[in-house]
PDB file of C-alpha atoms in Angstrom:
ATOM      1  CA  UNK A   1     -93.953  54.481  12.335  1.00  0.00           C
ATOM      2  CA  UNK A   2     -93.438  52.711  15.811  1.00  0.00           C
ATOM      3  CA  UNK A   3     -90.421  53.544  17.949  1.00  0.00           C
ATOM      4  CA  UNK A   4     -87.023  51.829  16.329  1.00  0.00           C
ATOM      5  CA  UNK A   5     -84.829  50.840  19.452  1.00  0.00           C
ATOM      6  CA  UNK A   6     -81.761  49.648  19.445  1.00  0.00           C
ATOM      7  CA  UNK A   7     -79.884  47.762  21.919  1.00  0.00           C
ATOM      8  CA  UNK A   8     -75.981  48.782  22.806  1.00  0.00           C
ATOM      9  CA  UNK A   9     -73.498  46.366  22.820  1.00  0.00           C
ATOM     10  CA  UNK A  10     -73.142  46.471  26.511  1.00  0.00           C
ATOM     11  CA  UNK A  11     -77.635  46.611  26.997  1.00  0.00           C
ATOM     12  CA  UNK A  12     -76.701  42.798  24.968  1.00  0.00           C
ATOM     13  CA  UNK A  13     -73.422  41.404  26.146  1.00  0.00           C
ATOM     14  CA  UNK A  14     -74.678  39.367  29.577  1.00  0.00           C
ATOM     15  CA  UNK A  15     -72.272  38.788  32.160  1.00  0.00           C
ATOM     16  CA  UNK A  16     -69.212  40.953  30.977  1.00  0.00           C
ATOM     17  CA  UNK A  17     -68.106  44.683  31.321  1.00  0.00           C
ATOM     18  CA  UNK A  18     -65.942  46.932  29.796  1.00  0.00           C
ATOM     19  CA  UNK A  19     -63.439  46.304  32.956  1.00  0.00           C
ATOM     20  CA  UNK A  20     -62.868  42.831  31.244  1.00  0.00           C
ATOM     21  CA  UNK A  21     -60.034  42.162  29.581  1.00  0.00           C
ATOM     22  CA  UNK A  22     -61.451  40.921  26.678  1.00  0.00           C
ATOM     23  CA  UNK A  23     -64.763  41.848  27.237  1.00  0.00           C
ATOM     24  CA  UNK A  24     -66.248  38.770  25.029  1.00  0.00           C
ATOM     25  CA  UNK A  25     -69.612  38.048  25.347  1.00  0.00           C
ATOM     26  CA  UNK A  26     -70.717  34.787  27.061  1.00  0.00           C
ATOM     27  CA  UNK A  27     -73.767  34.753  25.498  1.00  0.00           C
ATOM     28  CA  UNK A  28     -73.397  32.559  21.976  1.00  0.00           C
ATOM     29  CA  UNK A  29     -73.913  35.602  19.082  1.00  0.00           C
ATOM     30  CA  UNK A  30     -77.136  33.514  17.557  1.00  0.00           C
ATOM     31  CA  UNK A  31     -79.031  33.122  20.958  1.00  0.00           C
ATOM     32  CA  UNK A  32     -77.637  36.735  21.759  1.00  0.00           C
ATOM     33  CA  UNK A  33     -79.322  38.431  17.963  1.00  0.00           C
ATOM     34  CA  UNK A  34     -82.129  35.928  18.598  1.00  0.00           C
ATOM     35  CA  UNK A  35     -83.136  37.524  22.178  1.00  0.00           C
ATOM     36  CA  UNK A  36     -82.292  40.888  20.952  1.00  0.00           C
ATOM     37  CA  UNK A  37     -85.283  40.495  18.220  1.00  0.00           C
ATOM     38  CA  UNK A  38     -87.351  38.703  20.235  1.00  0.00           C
ATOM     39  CA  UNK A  39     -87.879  40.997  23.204  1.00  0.00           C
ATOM     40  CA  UNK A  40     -88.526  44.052  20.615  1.00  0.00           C
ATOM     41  CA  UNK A  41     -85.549  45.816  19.303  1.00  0.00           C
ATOM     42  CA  UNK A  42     -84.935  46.705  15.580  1.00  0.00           C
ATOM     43  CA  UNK A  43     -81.019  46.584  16.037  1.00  0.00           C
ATOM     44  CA  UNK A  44     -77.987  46.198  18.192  1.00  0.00           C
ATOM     45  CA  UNK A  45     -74.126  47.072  18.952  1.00  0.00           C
ATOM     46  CA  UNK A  46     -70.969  44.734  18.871  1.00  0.00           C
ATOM     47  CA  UNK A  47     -68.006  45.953  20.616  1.00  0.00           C
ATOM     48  CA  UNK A  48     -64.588  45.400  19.362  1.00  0.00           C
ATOM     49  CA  UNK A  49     -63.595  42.343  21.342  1.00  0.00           C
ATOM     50  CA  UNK A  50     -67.178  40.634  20.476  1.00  0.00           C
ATOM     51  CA  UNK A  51     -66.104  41.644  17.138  1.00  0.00           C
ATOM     52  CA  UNK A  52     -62.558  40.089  17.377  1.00  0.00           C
ATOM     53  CA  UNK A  53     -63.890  37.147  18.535  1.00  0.00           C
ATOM     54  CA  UNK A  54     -66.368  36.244  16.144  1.00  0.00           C
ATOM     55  CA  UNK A  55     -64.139  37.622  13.098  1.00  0.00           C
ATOM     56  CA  UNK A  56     -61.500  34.534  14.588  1.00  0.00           C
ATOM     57  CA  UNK A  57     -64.413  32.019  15.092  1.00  0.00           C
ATOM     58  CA  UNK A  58     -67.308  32.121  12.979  1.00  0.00           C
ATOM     59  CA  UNK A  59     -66.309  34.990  10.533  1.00  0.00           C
ATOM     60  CA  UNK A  60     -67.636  37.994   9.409  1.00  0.00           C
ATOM     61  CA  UNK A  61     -69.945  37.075   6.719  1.00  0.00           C
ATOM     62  CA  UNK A  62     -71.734  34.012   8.866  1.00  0.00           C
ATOM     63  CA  UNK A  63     -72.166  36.981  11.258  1.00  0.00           C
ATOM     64  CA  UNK A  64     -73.853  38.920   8.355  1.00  0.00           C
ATOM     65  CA  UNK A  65     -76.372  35.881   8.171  1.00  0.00           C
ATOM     66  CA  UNK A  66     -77.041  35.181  11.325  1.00  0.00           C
ATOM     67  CA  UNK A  67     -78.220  39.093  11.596  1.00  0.00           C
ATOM     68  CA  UNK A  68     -80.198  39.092   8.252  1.00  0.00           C
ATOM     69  CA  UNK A  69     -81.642  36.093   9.354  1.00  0.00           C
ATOM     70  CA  UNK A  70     -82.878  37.529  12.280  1.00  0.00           C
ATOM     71  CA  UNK A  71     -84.700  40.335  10.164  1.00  0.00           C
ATOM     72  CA  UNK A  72     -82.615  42.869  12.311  1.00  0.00           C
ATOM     73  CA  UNK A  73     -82.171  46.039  10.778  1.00  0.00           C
ATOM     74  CA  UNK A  74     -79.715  48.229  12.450  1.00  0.00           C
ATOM     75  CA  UNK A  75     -76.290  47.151  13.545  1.00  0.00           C
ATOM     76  CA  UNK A  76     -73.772  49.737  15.304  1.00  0.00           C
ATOM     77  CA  UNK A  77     -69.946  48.902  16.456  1.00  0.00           C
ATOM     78  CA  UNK A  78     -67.539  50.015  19.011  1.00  0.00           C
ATOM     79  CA  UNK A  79     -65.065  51.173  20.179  1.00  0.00           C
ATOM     80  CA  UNK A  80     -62.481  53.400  18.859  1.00  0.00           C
ATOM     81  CA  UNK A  81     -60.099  55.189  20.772  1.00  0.00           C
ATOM     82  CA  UNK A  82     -56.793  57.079  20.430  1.00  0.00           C
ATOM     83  CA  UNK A  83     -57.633  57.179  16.903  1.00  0.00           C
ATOM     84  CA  UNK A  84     -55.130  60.207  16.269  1.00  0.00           C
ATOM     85  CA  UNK A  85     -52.283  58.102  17.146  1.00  0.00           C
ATOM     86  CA  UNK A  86     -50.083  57.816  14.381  1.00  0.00           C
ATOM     87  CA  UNK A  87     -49.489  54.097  12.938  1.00  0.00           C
ATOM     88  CA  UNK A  88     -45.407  54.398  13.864  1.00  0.00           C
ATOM     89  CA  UNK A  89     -46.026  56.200  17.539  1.00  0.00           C
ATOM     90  CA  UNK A  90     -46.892  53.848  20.329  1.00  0.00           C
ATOM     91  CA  UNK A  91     -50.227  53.963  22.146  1.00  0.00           C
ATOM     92  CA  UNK A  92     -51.738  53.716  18.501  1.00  0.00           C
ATOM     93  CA  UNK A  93     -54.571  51.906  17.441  1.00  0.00           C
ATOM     94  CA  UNK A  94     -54.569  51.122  14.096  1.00  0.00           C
ATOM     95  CA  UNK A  95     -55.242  47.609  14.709  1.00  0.00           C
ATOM     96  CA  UNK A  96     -58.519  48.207  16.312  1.00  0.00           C
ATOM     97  CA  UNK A  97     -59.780  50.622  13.272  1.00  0.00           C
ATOM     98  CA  UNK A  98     -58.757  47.686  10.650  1.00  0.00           C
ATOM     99  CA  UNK A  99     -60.921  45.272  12.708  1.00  0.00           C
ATOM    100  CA  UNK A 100     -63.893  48.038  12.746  1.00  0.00           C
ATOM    101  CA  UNK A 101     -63.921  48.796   9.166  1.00  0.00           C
ATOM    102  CA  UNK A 102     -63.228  45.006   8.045  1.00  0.00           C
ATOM    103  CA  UNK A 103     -66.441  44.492  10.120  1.00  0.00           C
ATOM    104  CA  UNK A 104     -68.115  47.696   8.487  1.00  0.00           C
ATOM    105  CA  UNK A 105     -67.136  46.147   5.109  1.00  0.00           C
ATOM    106  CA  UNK A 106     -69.453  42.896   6.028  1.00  0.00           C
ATOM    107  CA  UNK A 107     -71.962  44.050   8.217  1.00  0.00           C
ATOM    108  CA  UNK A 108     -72.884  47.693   6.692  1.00  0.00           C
ATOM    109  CA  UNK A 109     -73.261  49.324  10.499  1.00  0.00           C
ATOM    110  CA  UNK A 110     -75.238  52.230  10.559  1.00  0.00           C
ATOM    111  CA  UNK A 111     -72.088  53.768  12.606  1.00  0.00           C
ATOM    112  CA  UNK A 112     -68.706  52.994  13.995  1.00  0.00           C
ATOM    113  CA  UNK A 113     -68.940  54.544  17.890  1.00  0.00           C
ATOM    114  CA  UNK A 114     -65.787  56.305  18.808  1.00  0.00           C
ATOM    115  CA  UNK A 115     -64.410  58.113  22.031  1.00  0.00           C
ATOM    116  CA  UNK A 116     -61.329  59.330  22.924  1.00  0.00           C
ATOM    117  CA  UNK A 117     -59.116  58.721  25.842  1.00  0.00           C
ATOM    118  CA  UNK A 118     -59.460  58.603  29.769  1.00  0.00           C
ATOM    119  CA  UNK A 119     -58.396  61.485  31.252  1.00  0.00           C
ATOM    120  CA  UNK A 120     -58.518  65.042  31.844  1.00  0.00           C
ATOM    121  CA  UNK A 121     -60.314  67.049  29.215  1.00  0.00           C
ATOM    122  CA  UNK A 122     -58.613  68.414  26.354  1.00  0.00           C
ATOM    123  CA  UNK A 123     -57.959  72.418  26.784  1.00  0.00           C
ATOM    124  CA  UNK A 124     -58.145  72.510  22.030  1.00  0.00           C
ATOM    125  CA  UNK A 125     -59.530  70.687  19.751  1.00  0.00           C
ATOM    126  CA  UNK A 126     -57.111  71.445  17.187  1.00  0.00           C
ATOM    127  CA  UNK A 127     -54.787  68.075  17.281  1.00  0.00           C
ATOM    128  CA  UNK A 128     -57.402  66.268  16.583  1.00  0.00           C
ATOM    129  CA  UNK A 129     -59.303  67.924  13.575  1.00  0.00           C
ATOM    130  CA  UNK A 130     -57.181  66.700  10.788  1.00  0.00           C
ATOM    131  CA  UNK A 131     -56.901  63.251  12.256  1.00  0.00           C
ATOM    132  CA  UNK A 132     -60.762  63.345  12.921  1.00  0.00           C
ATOM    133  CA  UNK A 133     -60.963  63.953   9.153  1.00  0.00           C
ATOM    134  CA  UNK A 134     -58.994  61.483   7.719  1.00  0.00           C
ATOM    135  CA  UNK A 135     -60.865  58.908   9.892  1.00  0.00           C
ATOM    136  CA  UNK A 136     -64.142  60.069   8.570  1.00  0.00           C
ATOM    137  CA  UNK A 137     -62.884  60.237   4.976  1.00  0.00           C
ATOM    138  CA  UNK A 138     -61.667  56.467   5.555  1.00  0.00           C
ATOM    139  CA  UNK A 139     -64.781  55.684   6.746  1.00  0.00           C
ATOM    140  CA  UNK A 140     -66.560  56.998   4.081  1.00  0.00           C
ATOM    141  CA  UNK A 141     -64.931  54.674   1.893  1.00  0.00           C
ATOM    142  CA  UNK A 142     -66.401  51.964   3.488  1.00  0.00           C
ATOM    143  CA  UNK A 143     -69.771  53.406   3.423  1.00  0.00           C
ATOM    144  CA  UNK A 144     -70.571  54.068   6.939  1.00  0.00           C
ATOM    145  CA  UNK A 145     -70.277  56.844   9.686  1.00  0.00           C
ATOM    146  CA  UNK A 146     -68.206  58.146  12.708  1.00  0.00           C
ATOM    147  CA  UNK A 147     -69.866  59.118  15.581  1.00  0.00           C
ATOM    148  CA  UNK A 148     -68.066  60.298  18.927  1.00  0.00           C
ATOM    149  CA  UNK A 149     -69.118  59.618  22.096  1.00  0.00           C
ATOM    150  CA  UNK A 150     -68.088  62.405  24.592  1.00  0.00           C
ATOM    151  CA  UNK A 151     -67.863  60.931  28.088  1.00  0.00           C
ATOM    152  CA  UNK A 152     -67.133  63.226  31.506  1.00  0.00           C
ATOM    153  CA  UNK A 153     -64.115  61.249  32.520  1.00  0.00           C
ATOM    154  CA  UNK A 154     -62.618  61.240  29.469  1.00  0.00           C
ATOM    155  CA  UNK A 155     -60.485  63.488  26.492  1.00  0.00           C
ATOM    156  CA  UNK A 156     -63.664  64.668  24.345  1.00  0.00           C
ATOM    157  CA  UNK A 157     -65.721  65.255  27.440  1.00  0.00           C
ATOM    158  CA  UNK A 158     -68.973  66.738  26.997  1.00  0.00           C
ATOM    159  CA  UNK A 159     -71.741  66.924  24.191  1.00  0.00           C
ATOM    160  CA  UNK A 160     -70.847  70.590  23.524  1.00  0.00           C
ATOM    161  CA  UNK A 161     -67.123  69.887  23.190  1.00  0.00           C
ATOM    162  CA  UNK A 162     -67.612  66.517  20.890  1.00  0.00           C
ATOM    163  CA  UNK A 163     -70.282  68.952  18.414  1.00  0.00           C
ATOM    164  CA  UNK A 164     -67.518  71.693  18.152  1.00  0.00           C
ATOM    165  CA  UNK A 165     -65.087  69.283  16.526  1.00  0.00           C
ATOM    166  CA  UNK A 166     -67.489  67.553  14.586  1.00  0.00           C
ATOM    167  CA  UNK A 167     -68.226  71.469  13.411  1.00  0.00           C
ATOM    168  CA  UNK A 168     -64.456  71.903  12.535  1.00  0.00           C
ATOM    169  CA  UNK A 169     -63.891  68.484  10.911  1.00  0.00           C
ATOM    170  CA  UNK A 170     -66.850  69.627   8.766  1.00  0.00           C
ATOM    171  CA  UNK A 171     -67.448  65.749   7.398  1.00  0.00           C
ATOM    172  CA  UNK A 172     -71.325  64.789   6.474  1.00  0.00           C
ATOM    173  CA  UNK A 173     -70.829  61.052   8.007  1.00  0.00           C
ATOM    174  CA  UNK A 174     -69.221  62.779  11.132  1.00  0.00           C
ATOM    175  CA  UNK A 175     -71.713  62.684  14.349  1.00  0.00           C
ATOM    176  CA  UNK A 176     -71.988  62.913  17.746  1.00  0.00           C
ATOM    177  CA  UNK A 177     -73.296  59.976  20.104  1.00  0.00           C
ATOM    178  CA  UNK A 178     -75.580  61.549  23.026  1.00  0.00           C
ATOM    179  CA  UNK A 179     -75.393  59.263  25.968  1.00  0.00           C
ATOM    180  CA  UNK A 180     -77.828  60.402  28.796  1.00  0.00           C
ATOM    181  CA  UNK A 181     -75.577  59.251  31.265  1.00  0.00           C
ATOM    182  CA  UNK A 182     -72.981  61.342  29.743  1.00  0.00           C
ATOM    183  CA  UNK A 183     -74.930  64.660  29.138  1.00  0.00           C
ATOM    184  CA  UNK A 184     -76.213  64.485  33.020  1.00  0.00           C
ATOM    185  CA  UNK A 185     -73.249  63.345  34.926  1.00  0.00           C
ATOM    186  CA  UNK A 186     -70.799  65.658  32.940  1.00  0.00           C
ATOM    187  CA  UNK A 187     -73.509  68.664  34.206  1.00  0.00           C
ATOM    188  CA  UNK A 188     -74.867  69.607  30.952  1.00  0.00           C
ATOM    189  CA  UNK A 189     -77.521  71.921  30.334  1.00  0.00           C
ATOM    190  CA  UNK A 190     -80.358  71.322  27.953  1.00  0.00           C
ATOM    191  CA  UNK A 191     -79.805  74.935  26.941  1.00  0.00           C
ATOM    192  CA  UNK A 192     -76.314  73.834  26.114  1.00  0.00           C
ATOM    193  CA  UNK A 193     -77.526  70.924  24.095  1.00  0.00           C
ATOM    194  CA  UNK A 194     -79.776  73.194  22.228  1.00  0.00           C
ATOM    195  CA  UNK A 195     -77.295  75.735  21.488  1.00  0.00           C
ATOM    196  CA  UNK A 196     -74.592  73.071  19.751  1.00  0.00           C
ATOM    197  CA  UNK A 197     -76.137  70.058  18.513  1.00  0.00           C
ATOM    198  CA  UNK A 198     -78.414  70.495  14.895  1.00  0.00           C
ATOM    199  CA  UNK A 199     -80.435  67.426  14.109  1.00  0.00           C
ATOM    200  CA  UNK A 200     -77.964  66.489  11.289  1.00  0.00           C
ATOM    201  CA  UNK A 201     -75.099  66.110  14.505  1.00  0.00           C
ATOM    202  CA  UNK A 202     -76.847  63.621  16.228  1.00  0.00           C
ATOM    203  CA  UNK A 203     -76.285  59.990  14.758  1.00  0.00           C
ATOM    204  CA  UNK A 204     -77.796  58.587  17.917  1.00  0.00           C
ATOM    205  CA  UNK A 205     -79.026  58.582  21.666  1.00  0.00           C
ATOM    206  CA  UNK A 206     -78.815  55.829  24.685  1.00  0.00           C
ATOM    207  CA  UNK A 207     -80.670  56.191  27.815  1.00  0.00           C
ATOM    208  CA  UNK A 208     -80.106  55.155  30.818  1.00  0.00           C
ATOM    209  CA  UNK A 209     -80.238  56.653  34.272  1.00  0.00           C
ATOM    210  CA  UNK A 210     -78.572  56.608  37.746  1.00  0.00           C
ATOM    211  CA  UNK A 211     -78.350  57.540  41.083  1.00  0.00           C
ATOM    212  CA  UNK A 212     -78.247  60.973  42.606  1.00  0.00           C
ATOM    213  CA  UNK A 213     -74.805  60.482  43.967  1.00  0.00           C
ATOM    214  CA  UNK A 214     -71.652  59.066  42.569  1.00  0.00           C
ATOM    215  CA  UNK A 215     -69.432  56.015  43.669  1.00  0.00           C
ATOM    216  CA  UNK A 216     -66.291  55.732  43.378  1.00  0.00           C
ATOM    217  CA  UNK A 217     -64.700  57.555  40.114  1.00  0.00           C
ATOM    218  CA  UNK A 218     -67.462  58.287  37.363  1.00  0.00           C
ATOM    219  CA  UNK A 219     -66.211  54.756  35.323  1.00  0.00           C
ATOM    220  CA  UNK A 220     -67.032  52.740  38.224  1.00  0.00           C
ATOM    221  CA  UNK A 221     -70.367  54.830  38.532  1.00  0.00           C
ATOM    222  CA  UNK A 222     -70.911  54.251  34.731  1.00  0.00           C
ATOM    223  CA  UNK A 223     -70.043  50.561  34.567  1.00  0.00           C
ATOM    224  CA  UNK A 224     -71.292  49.722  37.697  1.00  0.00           C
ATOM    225  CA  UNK A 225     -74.271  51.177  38.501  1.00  0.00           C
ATOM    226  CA  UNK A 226     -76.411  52.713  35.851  1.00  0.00           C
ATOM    227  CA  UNK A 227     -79.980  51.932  36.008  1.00  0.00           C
ATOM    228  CA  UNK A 228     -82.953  51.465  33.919  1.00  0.00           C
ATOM    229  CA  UNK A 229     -84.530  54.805  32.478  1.00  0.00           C
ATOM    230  CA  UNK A 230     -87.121  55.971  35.158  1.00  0.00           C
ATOM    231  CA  UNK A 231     -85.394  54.459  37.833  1.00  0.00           C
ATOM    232  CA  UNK A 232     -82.892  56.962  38.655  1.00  0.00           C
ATOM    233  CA  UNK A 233     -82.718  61.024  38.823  1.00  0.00           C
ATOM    234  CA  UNK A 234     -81.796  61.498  35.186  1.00  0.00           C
ATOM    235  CA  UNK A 235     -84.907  64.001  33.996  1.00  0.00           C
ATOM    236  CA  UNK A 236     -85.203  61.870  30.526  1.00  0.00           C
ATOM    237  CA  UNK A 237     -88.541  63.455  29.410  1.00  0.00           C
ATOM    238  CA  UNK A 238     -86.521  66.994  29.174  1.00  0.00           C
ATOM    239  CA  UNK A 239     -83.775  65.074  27.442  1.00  0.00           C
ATOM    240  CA  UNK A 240     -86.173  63.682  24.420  1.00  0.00           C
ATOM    241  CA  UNK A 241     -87.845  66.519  24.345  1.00  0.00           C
ATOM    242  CA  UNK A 242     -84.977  68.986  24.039  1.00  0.00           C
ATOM    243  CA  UNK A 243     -83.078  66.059  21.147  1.00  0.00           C
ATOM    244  CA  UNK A 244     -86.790  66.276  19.096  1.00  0.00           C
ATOM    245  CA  UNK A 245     -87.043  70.161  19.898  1.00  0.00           C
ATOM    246  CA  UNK A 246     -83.560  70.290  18.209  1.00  0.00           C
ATOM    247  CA  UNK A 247     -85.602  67.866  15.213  1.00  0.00           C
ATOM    248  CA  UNK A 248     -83.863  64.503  15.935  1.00  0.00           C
ATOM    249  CA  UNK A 249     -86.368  61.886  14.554  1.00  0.00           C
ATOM    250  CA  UNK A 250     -83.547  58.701  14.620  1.00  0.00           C
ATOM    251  CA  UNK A 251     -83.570  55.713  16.265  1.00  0.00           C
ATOM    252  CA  UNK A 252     -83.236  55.362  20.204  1.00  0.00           C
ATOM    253  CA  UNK A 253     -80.612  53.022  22.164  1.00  0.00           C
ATOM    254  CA  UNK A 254     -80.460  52.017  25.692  1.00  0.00           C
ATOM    255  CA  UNK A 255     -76.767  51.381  27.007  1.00  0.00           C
ATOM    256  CA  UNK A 256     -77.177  49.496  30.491  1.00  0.00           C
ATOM    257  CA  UNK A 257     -74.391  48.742  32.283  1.00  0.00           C
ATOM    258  CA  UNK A 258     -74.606  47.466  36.333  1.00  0.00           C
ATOM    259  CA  UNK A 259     -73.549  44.662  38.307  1.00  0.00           C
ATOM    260  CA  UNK A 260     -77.416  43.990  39.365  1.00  0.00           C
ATOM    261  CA  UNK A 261     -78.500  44.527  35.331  1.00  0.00           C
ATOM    262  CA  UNK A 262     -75.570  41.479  34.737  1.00  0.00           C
ATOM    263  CA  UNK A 263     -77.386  39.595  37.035  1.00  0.00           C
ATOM    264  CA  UNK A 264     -80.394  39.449  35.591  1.00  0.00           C
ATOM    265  CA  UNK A 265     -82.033  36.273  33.494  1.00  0.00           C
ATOM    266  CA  UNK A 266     -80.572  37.426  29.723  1.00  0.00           C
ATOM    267  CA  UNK A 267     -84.335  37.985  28.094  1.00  0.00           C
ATOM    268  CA  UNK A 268     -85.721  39.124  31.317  1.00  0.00           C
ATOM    269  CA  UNK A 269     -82.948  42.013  31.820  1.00  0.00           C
ATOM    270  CA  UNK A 270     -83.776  43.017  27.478  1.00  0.00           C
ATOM    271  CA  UNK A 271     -87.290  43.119  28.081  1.00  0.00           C
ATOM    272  CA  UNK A 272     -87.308  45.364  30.848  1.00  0.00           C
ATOM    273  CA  UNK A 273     -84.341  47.915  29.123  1.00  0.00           C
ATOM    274  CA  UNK A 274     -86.523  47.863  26.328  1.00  0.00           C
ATOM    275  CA  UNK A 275     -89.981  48.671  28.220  1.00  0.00           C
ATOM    276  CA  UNK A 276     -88.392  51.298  30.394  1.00  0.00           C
ATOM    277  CA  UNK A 277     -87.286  53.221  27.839  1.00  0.00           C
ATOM    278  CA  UNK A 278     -90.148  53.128  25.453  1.00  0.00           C
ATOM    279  CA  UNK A 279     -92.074  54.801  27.970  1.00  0.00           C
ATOM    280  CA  UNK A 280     -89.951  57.725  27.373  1.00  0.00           C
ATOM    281  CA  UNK A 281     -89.611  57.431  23.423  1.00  0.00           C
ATOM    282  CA  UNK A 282     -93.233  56.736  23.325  1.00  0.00           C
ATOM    283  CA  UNK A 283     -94.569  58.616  26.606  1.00  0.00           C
TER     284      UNK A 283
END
């Protein structure tokens, strides 16, 4: 079977960041599916202002046939956080969740992406395990799965840290997202990834790469300046190999995010995401 890619929602958005405030897409959603199929992918993310947006607009189900249409297979949305919030305690974000499992309900995502908070790492886990099981159980219901994205700067902070609590939660639909960017600027070892993922963890991977040195705080480094696989320091070919030593066999994403990337002419910038990192998936 040939490599089954799948473009982020970030690899797809154009000229727009998660900096924005709403970070809609200025690329119309049928050119934006259209160009996503057309330069090679089998699926792509929606994040939740994209999401919000189209829900108010066009609505969910025209959404649903615009990417059936398309022959698209895979879809993925984003982004939970502070999902342990109760409803009555401010900071919650209850409305957010709603929005991600109405959308779930019409567009049958493969997962719903979550992270956590920015911040310092959490020193336990144990806060969040009963939350982190009620939001599986919910998701369940609507017949998809939770995966967690660990992220250096950030609450849940490394791959080892986000597999523990998906160990404790002990949900089947509850997975981990492994973000290259995330596993090499956060310093972990492959060893490390080996010793907490299983195959069964991983719901899916992104690649990317970057510089040898950071700029600025590690979101500006991860918004701003991530590059395409191969054109960085990232060692990628230990990365795949150690995620198919550990037996994952799922689909591959690429999550660019740069100023120069945003630049780029839309199918131009998809076509090269996509070639770059199929000589890794493929290689």
């Amino acid at each position: 079977m040939s490599t089954r890619m799948i473009a982020t929602c970030w690899t797809t958005a154009g000229d727009t960041s998660p900096m924005e405030l709403p970070a809609i897409s200025p690329i119309p959603i049928g050119e934006r599916v259209g160009a996503v199929v057309e330069t090679g992918w089998v699926g792509m993310g929606l994040a939740q202002d994209d999401l919000r947006h189209l829900r108010d607009t066009i609505g969910f189900t025209a959404l649903r046939g615009i990417i059936a249409d398309a022959g698209m297979t895979y879809t993925e949305i984003e982004l939970l956080e502070h999902w342990w919030i109760p409803r009555h305690e401010e900071g919650h974000s209850y409305g957010t969740r709603e929005l991600l499992f109405d959308a779930a309900d019409a567009l049958a995502p493969t997962h719903i992406k979550i992270g956590s908070r920015p911040g310092e790492a959490l020193t336990s886990l144990a806060p969040l395990v009963d939350p982190l099981r009620r939001l599986a159980d919910e998701a369940a219901e609507h017949g998809t799965k939770i995966a967690i994205e660990p992220m250096p700067f950030s609450a849940i902070s490394t791959i080892p840290m986000g597999a523990e609590l998906v160990r404790q939660a002990g949900r089947p639909n509850l997975g981990v997202i492994v973000d290259a960017w995330h596993v090499f600027r956060a310093g972990t070892t492959f060893d490390e990834l080996r010793s907490s993922l299983t195959a069964e963890m991983i719901i899916g991977v992104e690649l990317n790469d970057a510089d040898p040195t950071v700029i600025g705080s590690l979101f500006e480094d991860t918004v701003l300046r991530r590059r395409y696989p191969g054109d960085g320091c990232f060692d990628l070919t230990g990365l795949v190999s150690t995620l198919r030593e550990i037996g994952y066999d799922g689909t591959w994403g690429v999550e660019m995010l740069s100023e120069d990337y945003r630049r780029l002419p839309y199918r131009e910038a998809l076509s090269e995401a996509y070639r770059s990192a199929t000589a890794f998936v493929d290689g």
